[in-house]
mmCIF file with all atom_site columns, C-alpha atoms in Angstrom:
data_model
loop_
_atom_site.group_PDB
_atom_site.id
_atom_site.type_symbol
_atom_site.label_atom_id
_atom_site.label_alt_id
_atom_site.label_comp_id
_atom_site.label_asym_id
_atom_site.label_entity_id
_atom_site.label_seq_id
_atom_site.pdbx_PDB_ins_code
_atom_site.Cartn_x
_atom_site.Cartn_y
_atom_site.Cartn_z
_atom_site.occupancy
_atom_site.B_iso_or_equiv
_atom_site.pdbx_formal_charge
_atom_site.auth_seq_id
_atom_site.auth_comp_id
_atom_site.auth_asym_id
_atom_site.auth_atom_id
_atom_site.pdbx_PDB_model_num
ATOM 1   C CA . GLY A 1 1   ? -0.224  -0.136  -0.069  1.00 0.00 ? 1   GLY A CA 1
ATOM 2   C CA . VAL A 1 2   ? 1.063   3.878   -0.093  1.00 0.00 ? 2   VAL A CA 1
ATOM 3   C CA . LEU A 1 3   ? -0.182  4.549   3.226   1.00 0.00 ? 3   LEU A CA 1
ATOM 4   C CA . ASP A 1 4   ? 2.643   3.796   6.230   1.00 0.00 ? 4   ASP A CA 1
ATOM 5   C CA . GLU A 1 5   ? -0.536  2.312   8.156   1.00 0.00 ? 5   GLU A CA 1
ATOM 6   C CA . GLU A 1 6   ? -1.019  -0.223  4.666   1.00 0.00 ? 6   GLU A CA 1
ATOM 7   C CA . ARG A 1 7   ? 2.471   -1.480  4.535   1.00 0.00 ? 7   ARG A CA 1
ATOM 8   C CA . GLU A 1 8   ? 2.527   -2.023  8.842   1.00 0.00 ? 8   GLU A CA 1
ATOM 9   C CA . LEU A 1 9   ? -0.672  -3.929  9.444   1.00 0.00 ? 9   LEU A CA 1
ATOM 10  C CA . GLY A 1 10  ? -0.830  -5.436  5.763   1.00 0.00 ? 10  GLY A CA 1
ATOM 11  C CA . GLN A 1 11  ? -4.488  -5.609  3.520   1.00 0.00 ? 11  GLN A CA 1
ATOM 12  C CA . LEU A 1 12  ? -6.545  -8.590  2.592   1.00 0.00 ? 12  LEU A CA 1
ATOM 13  C CA . PHE A 1 13  ? -7.709  -8.752  -0.986  1.00 0.00 ? 13  PHE A CA 1
ATOM 14  C CA . SER A 1 14  ? -9.930  -10.479 -2.777  1.00 0.00 ? 14  SER A CA 1
ATOM 15  C CA . LEU A 1 15  ? -9.218  -12.507 -6.117  1.00 0.00 ? 15  LEU A CA 1
ATOM 16  C CA . ASP A 1 16  ? -12.004 -13.560 -8.670  1.00 0.00 ? 16  ASP A CA 1
ATOM 17  C CA . VAL A 1 17  ? -10.338 -15.521 -11.724 1.00 0.00 ? 17  VAL A CA 1
ATOM 18  C CA . ASP A 1 18  ? -11.231 -16.301 -15.297 1.00 0.00 ? 18  ASP A CA 1
ATOM 19  C CA . LEU A 1 19  ? -8.979  -18.424 -17.298 1.00 0.00 ? 19  LEU A CA 1
ATOM 20  C CA . TRP A 1 20  ? -10.155 -19.771 -21.316 1.00 0.00 ? 20  TRP A CA 1
ATOM 21  C CA . THR A 1 21  ? -7.709  -22.663 -22.256 1.00 0.00 ? 21  THR A CA 1
ATOM 22  C CA . ASP A 1 22  ? -8.809  -25.199 -24.150 1.00 0.00 ? 22  ASP A CA 1
ATOM 23  C CA . PHE A 1 23  ? -10.364 -27.610 -21.465 1.00 0.00 ? 23  PHE A CA 1
ATOM 24  C CA . GLU A 1 24  ? -12.247 -30.321 -25.053 1.00 0.00 ? 24  GLU A CA 1
ATOM 25  C CA . LYS A 1 25  ? -9.638  -33.167 -22.569 1.00 0.00 ? 25  LYS A CA 1
ATOM 26  C CA . CYS A 1 26  ? -10.518 -33.155 -19.502 1.00 0.00 ? 26  CYS A CA 1
ATOM 27  C CA . THR A 1 27  ? -14.615 -33.292 -21.016 1.00 0.00 ? 27  THR A CA 1
ATOM 28  C CA . GLU A 1 28  ? -13.459 -35.714 -22.895 1.00 0.00 ? 28  GLU A CA 1
ATOM 29  C CA . HIS A 1 29  ? -11.842 -37.828 -19.706 1.00 0.00 ? 29  HIS A CA 1
ATOM 30  C CA . ASP A 1 30  ? -13.040 -36.191 -17.473 1.00 0.00 ? 30  ASP A CA 1
ATOM 31  C CA . ASN A 1 31  ? -9.417  -35.849 -15.784 1.00 0.00 ? 31  ASN A CA 1
ATOM 32  C CA . VAL A 1 32  ? -8.096  -33.099 -14.253 1.00 0.00 ? 32  VAL A CA 1
ATOM 33  C CA . LYS A 1 33  ? -4.371  -33.640 -14.959 1.00 0.00 ? 33  LYS A CA 1
ATOM 34  C CA . LYS A 1 34  ? -6.080  -32.541 -18.452 1.00 0.00 ? 34  LYS A CA 1
ATOM 35  C CA . THR A 1 35  ? -6.938  -29.157 -16.920 1.00 0.00 ? 35  THR A CA 1
ATOM 36  C CA . VAL A 1 36  ? -6.066  -26.036 -15.151 1.00 0.00 ? 36  VAL A CA 1
ATOM 37  C CA . ASP A 1 37  ? -5.170  -27.338 -12.149 1.00 0.00 ? 37  ASP A CA 1
ATOM 38  C CA . TYR A 1 38  ? -7.648  -24.291 -9.492  1.00 0.00 ? 38  TYR A CA 1
ATOM 39  C CA . SER A 1 39  ? -5.296  -25.645 -6.158  1.00 0.00 ? 39  SER A CA 1
ATOM 40  C CA . GLU A 1 40  ? -2.284  -25.121 -7.419  1.00 0.00 ? 40  GLU A CA 1
ATOM 41  C CA . LEU A 1 41  ? -3.306  -21.739 -8.829  1.00 0.00 ? 41  LEU A CA 1
ATOM 42  C CA . VAL A 1 42  ? -4.886  -20.541 -5.973  1.00 0.00 ? 42  VAL A CA 1
ATOM 43  C CA . LYS A 1 43  ? -0.884  -22.147 -3.759  1.00 0.00 ? 43  LYS A CA 1
ATOM 44  C CA . ILE A 1 44  ? 0.731   -20.501 -6.329  1.00 0.00 ? 44  ILE A CA 1
ATOM 45  C CA . VAL A 1 45  ? -0.926  -16.820 -6.224  1.00 0.00 ? 45  VAL A CA 1
ATOM 46  C CA . LYS A 1 46  ? -0.583  -16.844 -2.336  1.00 0.00 ? 46  LYS A CA 1
ATOM 47  C CA . ASP A 1 47  ? 2.869   -18.183 -1.962  1.00 0.00 ? 47  ASP A CA 1
ATOM 48  C CA . HIS A 1 48  ? 4.019   -15.436 -4.141  1.00 0.00 ? 48  HIS A CA 1
ATOM 49  C CA . SER A 1 49  ? 1.723   -12.902 -2.088  1.00 0.00 ? 49  SER A CA 1
ATOM 50  C CA . LYS A 1 50  ? 4.061   -13.043 0.849   1.00 0.00 ? 50  LYS A CA 1
ATOM 51  C CA . LYS A 1 51  ? 7.068   -12.483 -1.092  1.00 0.00 ? 51  LYS A CA 1
ATOM 52  C CA . ILE A 1 52  ? 5.755   -9.100  -2.638  1.00 0.00 ? 52  ILE A CA 1
ATOM 53  C CA . TYR A 1 53  ? 6.131   -4.922  -1.884  1.00 0.00 ? 53  TYR A CA 1
ATOM 54  C CA . CYS A 1 54  ? 3.849   -3.416  -3.957  1.00 0.00 ? 54  CYS A CA 1
ATOM 55  C CA . LEU A 1 55  ? 3.091   0.558   -3.300  1.00 0.00 ? 55  LEU A CA 1
ATOM 56  C CA . THR A 1 56  ? -0.648  0.282   -5.918  1.00 0.00 ? 56  THR A CA 1
ATOM 57  C CA . ILE A 1 57  ? -2.446  -1.944  -6.849  1.00 0.00 ? 57  ILE A CA 1
ATOM 58  C CA . GLU A 1 58  ? -1.638  -2.228  -10.463 1.00 0.00 ? 58  GLU A CA 1
ATOM 59  C CA . LYS A 1 59  ? 0.871   -2.727  -10.031 1.00 0.00 ? 59  LYS A CA 1
ATOM 60  C CA . TYR A 1 60  ? 0.215   -6.018  -7.600  1.00 0.00 ? 60  TYR A CA 1
ATOM 61  C CA . SER A 1 61  ? -2.554  -7.292  -9.906  1.00 0.00 ? 61  SER A CA 1
ATOM 62  C CA . ASN A 1 62  ? 0.141   -7.037  -12.305 1.00 0.00 ? 62  ASN A CA 1
ATOM 63  C CA . GLU A 1 63  ? 2.106   -9.731  -10.166 1.00 0.00 ? 63  GLU A CA 1
ATOM 64  C CA . ILE A 1 64  ? -0.258  -11.963 -10.257 1.00 0.00 ? 64  ILE A CA 1
ATOM 65  C CA . ILE A 1 65  ? -2.007  -12.231 -13.552 1.00 0.00 ? 65  ILE A CA 1
ATOM 66  C CA . GLU A 1 66  ? 2.093   -12.475 -14.898 1.00 0.00 ? 66  GLU A CA 1
ATOM 67  C CA . ILE A 1 67  ? 2.274   -15.492 -12.135 1.00 0.00 ? 67  ILE A CA 1
ATOM 68  C CA . ILE A 1 68  ? -1.249  -17.066 -13.787 1.00 0.00 ? 68  ILE A CA 1
ATOM 69  C CA . ASN A 1 69  ? 0.426   -16.504 -17.237 1.00 0.00 ? 69  ASN A CA 1
ATOM 70  C CA . GLU A 1 70  ? 4.057   -18.095 -16.729 1.00 0.00 ? 70  GLU A CA 1
ATOM 71  C CA . LYS A 1 71  ? 2.525   -21.309 -15.364 1.00 0.00 ? 71  LYS A CA 1
ATOM 72  C CA . PHE A 1 72  ? -0.414  -22.284 -17.590 1.00 0.00 ? 72  PHE A CA 1
ATOM 73  C CA . GLU A 1 73  ? -1.207  -22.774 -20.951 1.00 0.00 ? 73  GLU A CA 1
ATOM 74  C CA . LEU A 1 74  ? -3.617  -19.862 -21.458 1.00 0.00 ? 74  LEU A CA 1
ATOM 75  C CA . LYS A 1 75  ? -5.180  -18.402 -23.999 1.00 0.00 ? 75  LYS A CA 1
ATOM 76  C CA . ARG A 1 76  ? -6.808  -15.396 -21.728 1.00 0.00 ? 76  ARG A CA 1
ATOM 77  C CA . VAL A 1 77  ? -6.957  -14.571 -18.258 1.00 0.00 ? 77  VAL A CA 1
ATOM 78  C CA . LYS A 1 78  ? -8.875  -11.902 -16.900 1.00 0.00 ? 78  LYS A CA 1
ATOM 79  C CA . ILE A 1 79  ? -8.909  -10.538 -12.645 1.00 0.00 ? 79  ILE A CA 1
ATOM 80  C CA . ILE A 1 80  ? -10.280 -8.717  -10.709 1.00 0.00 ? 80  ILE A CA 1
ATOM 81  C CA . LEU A 1 81  ? -8.089  -7.588  -7.849  1.00 0.00 ? 81  LEU A CA 1
ATOM 82  C CA . THR A 1 82  ? -10.434 -6.254  -5.201  1.00 0.00 ? 82  THR A CA 1
ATOM 83  C CA . LYS A 1 83  ? -8.998  -3.899  -1.936  1.00 0.00 ? 83  LYS A CA 1
ATOM 84  C CA . CYS A 1 84  ? -12.025 -5.478  0.901   1.00 0.00 ? 84  CYS A CA 1
ATOM 85  C CA . SER A 1 85  ? -11.453 -2.261  3.294   1.00 0.00 ? 85  SER A CA 1
ATOM 86  C CA . PRO A 1 86  ? -9.134  0.778   1.689   1.00 0.00 ? 86  PRO A CA 1
ATOM 87  C CA . PRO A 1 87  ? -7.892  3.313   4.419   1.00 0.00 ? 87  PRO A CA 1
ATOM 88  C CA . ILE A 1 88  ? -9.425  5.901   2.510   1.00 0.00 ? 88  ILE A CA 1
ATOM 89  C CA . THR A 1 89  ? -11.655 8.797   5.389   1.00 0.00 ? 89  THR A CA 1
ATOM 90  C CA . GLY A 1 90  ? -15.599 8.571   4.836   1.00 0.00 ? 90  GLY A CA 1
ATOM 91  C CA . PHE A 1 91  ? -14.576 5.469   2.479   1.00 0.00 ? 91  PHE A CA 1
ATOM 92  C CA . TYR A 1 92  ? -16.563 1.927   3.544   1.00 0.00 ? 92  TYR A CA 1
ATOM 93  C CA . GLY A 1 93  ? -16.510 0.594   0.126   1.00 0.00 ? 93  GLY A CA 1
ATOM 94  C CA . LYS A 1 94  ? -13.831 -1.693  -1.767  1.00 0.00 ? 94  LYS A CA 1
ATOM 95  C CA . VAL A 1 95  ? -12.158 -1.115  -4.252  1.00 0.00 ? 95  VAL A CA 1
ATOM 96  C CA . SER A 1 96  ? -11.143 -3.103  -6.951  1.00 0.00 ? 96  SER A CA 1
ATOM 97  C CA . ILE A 1 97  ? -9.013  -2.864  -10.156 1.00 0.00 ? 97  ILE A CA 1
ATOM 98  C CA . VAL A 1 98  ? -9.409  -5.353  -13.431 1.00 0.00 ? 98  VAL A CA 1
ATOM 99  C CA . ARG A 1 99  ? -6.923  -6.963  -15.545 1.00 0.00 ? 99  ARG A CA 1
ATOM 100 C CA . THR A 1 100 ? -7.149  -9.018  -19.199 1.00 0.00 ? 100 THR A CA 1
ATOM 101 C CA . LEU A 1 101 ? -4.054  -10.741 -20.573 1.00 0.00 ? 101 LEU A CA 1
ATOM 102 C CA . GLU A 1 102 ? -4.114  -12.126 -24.062 1.00 0.00 ? 102 GLU A CA 1
ATOM 103 C CA . ASN A 1 103 ? -2.044  -14.918 -26.120 1.00 0.00 ? 103 ASN A CA 1
ATOM 104 C CA . ASN A 1 104 ? -2.446  -15.106 -29.070 1.00 0.00 ? 104 ASN A CA 1
#
């Protein structure tokens, strides 16, 4: 976070991930090894979040989309990264950023 208190106390984020890939082999054989292992994706993102230091949600969202893209063969990935309680005086909502990456 930008503010000292954000860096000291940490932040709570929510992450939604949409993936586009060839799900045909998984569908035919009902085999998890033929698709994206979502538990592995979650573990990678969680592990990475403990190591990264970013001032902005924009940078953090870029880091997340890049590690997902590096690990999995995807046609497209879209994430919605939400800061659940941004420290903005008089504001009690959430702040989200949407990022999309397409591979040719």
